[in-house]
Amino acid sequence: MGDTRAGQAPTNETVIITGGTSGIGRATAVALAESGSRIILAVRNQEKGQAVAVTLPGTLGTHRVLPLDLARLETVRDFADCIDEPIAILVNNAGVESKDLQRTADGHELQFGTNHLGHFLLTTLLLPHITDRVVTVASQAERMARLDLDDLDWHRRPYQASRAYADSKLANLLFTSELDRRLRTSGSRVRALAAHPGLVKTAIYDRPAGQRPNLWDRLVPILGQEPEDGALPSLLAASADLRGGTFVGPRRMMHMRGGAEVISQSKQARNPETAARLWSISERMTAAGTRP
C-alpha cells in the first residue's frame, strides 16, 4: 500500500516495551534508545532484562527493568502500580506460541491469555499515563483465525494450537481497533496502532528436542529476516505520523520481509461489532482495573 517513512521517535521520554530481552523486542529497545528514549523493559526474567538494559545506548541508569509476566494477571497489576510517570509509548511486543494446550496462572488458554488478555489489562491500567500511542505487535496470522467469542479459552472445542495462536493475533487487531475508537470518542490525542513483523528468526520458532517442526519452523531459517528487520514495522508504528488503527508490516514477499509500510487487515479484523464485544468479554476475563 505504499512505503511510509518513519518519523522521529520520542527523545527524553519514556517507552515501555514488553518482552524486550531478545528478538524483535530487544531490537526495538535498541533502536528507540538510540533515538534518545528512556526504556522500561517489562520482562519475566529480571537477570536477562538487566543484561540487555546495560547494553542499551544512553547513560548508565537511564533504562530500567521491571518484572512482568503476562500469563499472571496479578503481576500485570503489580507492574502498573509501579508506573507513576508519563509514558510516551507502550509497545505490546511480548508473545508466546504453543504447540499443545497450556493455561495461564489464571486459567486462560496460554496464547490468548498472554498475547491478548495480558496486554489488554496492561494497556487499560497504564492508559492514564500514556501520552502518545500504544503499539501492539500482531501478525497476518490473524487471517487464519476463527475467533469463537463463546469459547475463547478452548473449553468446548478440540484444541488446535495454530488456530489458537491466530485467534490471539486477531484479538490483538480487534483490541487495537476498539482501543483507538474509544480514544477518539473521548477526545484523547493518544492513538493505537498495530505492527506485523513478518517472518523473523526468533526464539518463538524454537522447538524442544523431539518435537516435530511445522512448515513455518522449516521456512524461518531459509526465508526469515533478522530481528532488526522484523522490528522495522514496530518502529514505524511508534514514530511515524500515522492515524490510529493503522496496521504496519513488511513491504515485500507478501508482507513477510523487507522494510515497513501500511498494510491491510482482514475483513474480520475490521468488524467493529466483534471488536466491541471482545473488549467487553476481555474486561470480564481480566476484571480490568480491579484486584481479586
PDB file of C-alpha atoms in Angstrom, residues 199-202 205-206 214-226:
ATOM      1  CA  LEU A 199       8.843 -13.862   9.150  1.00  0.00           C
ATOM      2  CA  VAL A 200      11.629 -13.361  11.692  1.00  0.00           C
ATOM      3  CA  LYS A 201      14.326 -15.593  13.133  1.00  0.00           C
ATOM      4  CA  THR A 202      13.296 -15.500  16.789  1.00  0.00           C
ATOM      5  CA  TYR A 205      10.037 -20.794  16.436  1.00  0.00           C
ATOM      6  CA  ASP A 206      12.403 -22.859  18.592  1.00  0.00           C
ATOM      7  CA  ASN A 214       5.792 -27.386  11.297  1.00  0.00           C
ATOM      8  CA  LEU A 215       6.026 -25.659   7.906  1.00  0.00           C
ATOM      9  CA  TRP A 216       6.866 -22.259   9.405  1.00  0.00           C
ATOM     10  CA  ASP A 217       9.613 -23.781  11.553  1.00  0.00           C
ATOM     11  CA  ARG A 218      11.244 -25.086   8.380  1.00  0.00           C
ATOM     12  CA  LEU A 219      10.822 -21.844   6.433  1.00  0.00           C
ATOM     13  CA  VAL A 220      12.196 -19.451   9.054  1.00  0.00           C
ATOM     14  CA  PRO A 221      15.893 -20.470   8.775  1.00  0.00           C
ATOM     15  CA  ILE A 222      15.668 -20.090   4.988  1.00  0.00           C
ATOM     16  CA  LEU A 223      13.402 -17.074   4.478  1.00  0.00           C
ATOM     17  CA  GLY A 224      13.293 -15.420   7.871  1.00  0.00           C
ATOM     18  CA  GLN A 225      14.752 -11.951   8.390  1.00  0.00           C
ATOM     19  CA  GLU A 226      16.838 -10.790  11.301  1.00  0.00           C
TER      20      GLU A 226
END
